[in-house]
Amino acid sequence: MVCQLMGSGFCTEKFSYNLPSVINPSARYVFFLHGKIVEKRGPNGRHRCFGIYDYHGIVKSFRNQGFVVISEVRPQGTKLSKYAGKIERQIKTLLSYGLPPEQITVVGFSKGSAIALLVSTRLKDLGINFVLMSGCTHNGTHVLDRYRKIVDQSVHSMNGRFLHIYDVSDQKCDVCRKILKNVSSEVKFEEMKLKNGLGHGLFYRPRKDWIEPVTEWIIQEH
């Protein structure tokens, strides 16, 4: 556990749930990619509208569902492409041990979902799962342009099975299908709309509202 001084002047702790040294070929592996709030304010960062982010609680919830979780608190200002390369290498390590691709899932929230999209362009296996939580942003925001740039440059390279899950009241979120409409016909894409009323803040904590349907989607037969 390391103390890292953030740009705002306070100290946050760096945590990681590393790739296991021994790979269980029958286990299901989840790469969890948190939102930008954690980069800026740590694993329990507070947002003025959405409250406290419970990073460790979310990781624990996935582990309680039986998944092997690989995750870490990213440094502030993490570059999307560089970090996507790190996840790509870790996934290729799992595949090299003979792990079936359908037992690998990349779950990304907010900025984490942008990283997940980039990871999908670097892997050629259609069996890997990707969960985008509040992943495509509302018209008129600068982040939407960032997503469009990612997609426009790589849309024909995306591979995998996708779930986009979001709260209908999320002012930061729009329908991913509008952005990803030009992906290969071989890519499987589903959307799940929740009516919780918490908007973007729904995914700040490990609520059953989203943990359970995401888990069910991951483990269902392809």
C-alpha atoms as one frame of an Amber mdcrd trajectory, in Angstrom:
protein
   0.000   0.000   0.000   1.604   3.276  -1.148   0.720   6.893  -0.381   0.576
   9.024  -3.542   0.253  12.819  -3.493  -2.546  13.933  -5.811  -2.747  17.208
  -7.712  -5.298  18.532  -5.242  -2.712  18.265  -2.468  -4.065  15.319  -0.492
  -2.694  11.848  -0.154  -4.465   8.774  -1.469  -3.563   5.119  -1.156  -2.747
   2.984  -4.172  -4.437  -0.381  -4.222  -4.382  -3.217  -6.691  -5.983  -6.603
  -7.163  -3.333  -8.205  -9.338  -3.442 -10.910 -11.958  -3.053 -14.166  -9.982
   0.258 -15.998 -10.222  -1.673 -19.250 -10.632  -4.397 -19.245 -13.298  -7.487
 -21.358 -12.658  -8.813 -22.431 -16.093 -12.316 -22.992 -14.729 -12.652 -19.570
 -13.065 -14.282 -16.446 -14.488 -12.096 -13.338 -14.530 -13.354  -9.754 -14.297
 -11.202  -6.720 -15.080 -12.846  -3.821 -13.243 -12.043  -0.317 -14.533 -13.331
   2.454 -12.276 -14.380   5.988 -13.196 -12.271   9.143 -13.282 -13.429  10.160
  -9.792 -11.098   7.510  -8.311  -8.099   8.814 -10.256  -8.735  12.294  -8.890
  -9.849  11.590  -5.320  -8.944   8.034  -4.407 -10.918   4.806  -3.861 -13.480
   6.555  -1.648 -13.539   9.855  -3.501 -16.552  12.078  -2.898 -18.515  13.734
  -5.715 -20.649  16.732  -4.828 -23.696  15.231  -6.551 -23.175  11.469  -6.366
 -21.599  11.048  -2.942 -18.798   8.654  -1.978 -17.421   6.136  -4.455 -17.029
   2.675  -2.920 -14.244   1.153  -5.006 -13.378  -1.674  -2.628 -17.035  -2.455
  -2.013 -17.609  -2.875  -5.751 -14.575  -5.142  -6.121 -15.723  -7.184  -3.116
 -19.210  -7.561  -4.595 -17.810  -9.007  -7.827 -15.606 -11.354  -5.815 -18.619
 -12.434  -3.762 -20.294 -13.418  -7.039 -17.459 -15.896  -7.584 -15.325 -13.874
 -10.008 -11.562 -13.459  -9.850 -11.206  -9.665  -9.977  -8.239  -7.839 -11.492
  -8.266  -4.121 -10.762  -6.264  -1.195  -9.413  -6.580   2.471  -8.537  -5.200
   4.169 -11.652  -2.893   7.178 -11.324  -4.421  10.576 -11.958  -4.358  11.527
 -15.631  -4.031   7.953 -16.903  -3.888   7.873 -20.716  -6.639   5.758 -22.245
  -4.588   4.058 -24.958  -1.607   3.257 -22.743  -3.774   1.708 -20.057  -5.789
  -0.255 -22.620  -2.481  -1.784 -23.708  -1.827  -2.946 -20.153  -5.226  -4.672
 -19.937  -4.679  -6.200 -23.379  -1.423  -7.793 -22.231  -3.034  -9.194 -19.093
  -5.898 -10.705 -21.076  -3.460 -12.278 -23.527  -1.676 -13.810 -20.553  -4.935
 -15.445 -19.443  -5.621 -16.683 -22.966  -2.104 -18.133 -23.189  -2.981 -20.387
 -20.244  -5.866 -21.808 -22.250  -8.610 -19.835 -20.527 -11.739 -19.737 -22.734
 -12.399 -16.138 -23.867 -16.007 -16.223 -22.649 -14.646 -16.529 -19.087 -13.034
 -13.087 -19.391 -15.019  -9.878 -18.853 -13.890  -6.251 -18.892 -16.214  -4.062
 -16.814 -15.746  -0.314 -17.170 -17.566   2.602 -15.567 -17.494   6.073 -17.131
 -13.824   6.686 -18.111 -13.240   2.994 -17.468 -15.717   2.136 -20.208 -13.713
   4.193 -22.716 -10.678   2.101 -21.804 -12.774  -1.054 -22.214 -13.789   0.040
 -25.726 -10.143   0.501 -26.666  -9.263  -2.919 -25.259 -11.912  -4.452 -27.529
 -10.177  -2.990 -30.587  -6.869  -4.625 -29.644  -8.193  -8.156 -29.191  -9.364
 -10.300 -32.074 -11.513 -12.680 -30.062 -15.286 -12.268 -30.353 -15.890 -14.304
 -27.195 -14.609 -11.791 -24.630 -17.274  -9.879 -22.676 -17.365  -6.109 -22.212
 -19.693  -4.283 -19.822 -19.992  -0.522 -20.315 -21.600   1.169 -17.313 -22.826
   4.680 -18.140 -20.432   4.359 -20.996 -21.591   6.633 -23.812 -22.102  10.235
 -22.995 -24.810  12.810 -23.502 -24.959  14.997 -26.609 -23.189  18.303 -26.185
 -20.475  17.099 -23.801 -16.773  17.076 -24.643 -16.537  13.441 -23.578 -18.937
  12.411 -26.341 -16.464  13.781 -28.896 -13.751  11.675 -27.258 -15.876   8.543
 -27.586 -16.681   9.342 -31.209 -12.996   9.813 -31.958 -12.222   6.417 -30.422
 -15.029   4.747 -32.324 -14.404   6.503 -35.649 -10.763   5.431 -35.598 -11.361
   1.860 -34.484 -15.009   0.967 -35.061 -14.258  -1.791 -37.554 -11.665  -3.296
 -35.196 -13.985  -3.806 -32.230 -14.543  -7.370 -31.166 -16.497  -9.038 -28.396
 -19.846  -9.265 -26.700 -21.087  -5.970 -25.247 -23.560  -4.875 -22.603 -24.265
  -1.196 -22.037 -26.105  -0.616 -18.761 -27.207   2.802 -17.551 -29.828   4.692
 -15.574 -32.329   6.540 -17.757 -31.933   9.679 -15.623 -28.174   9.858 -16.254
 -27.510  13.291 -17.714 -24.027  12.193 -18.743 -25.260   9.221 -20.703 -26.845
   8.493 -24.064 -27.538   5.351 -26.056 -24.350   3.572 -27.115 -26.045   2.143
 -30.168 -26.029   5.593 -31.811 -22.254   5.681 -31.574 -21.520   2.014 -32.201
 -23.942   1.530 -35.092 -21.120   0.818 -37.547 -19.437  -2.020 -35.682 -19.088
  -5.405 -37.341 -22.272  -7.447 -37.611 -20.426 -10.198 -35.721 -20.236  -8.041
 -32.596 -23.023  -8.758 -30.103 -24.405  -5.622 -28.476 -27.123  -5.307 -25.831
 -28.460  -2.404 -23.792 -30.054  -2.447 -20.365 -31.927   0.590 -19.065 -32.453
   0.947 -15.313 -34.952   3.306 -13.706 -33.306   3.786 -10.352 -33.239   7.573
 -10.464 -29.633   7.895  -9.257 -28.211   8.676 -12.677 -24.426   8.444 -12.984
 -24.231   7.919  -9.225 -25.939   4.523  -9.489 -22.571   2.901 -10.179 -20.742
   4.649  -7.334 -21.752   1.859  -4.977 -22.250  -1.916  -5.258 -26.031  -1.877
  -5.512 -27.982  -5.018  -6.343 -29.823  -2.963  -8.987 -26.847  -3.323 -11.313
 -24.551  -5.955  -9.750 -27.119  -8.734 -10.172 -28.112  -8.092 -13.828 -24.463
  -7.589 -14.822 -23.527 -10.878 -13.147 -26.394 -12.702 -14.854 -25.371 -11.303
 -18.239 -21.729 -12.319 -17.766 -22.479 -15.933 -16.862 -25.291 -16.593 -19.337
 -24.644 -18.869 -22.295 -23.431 -17.055 -25.412
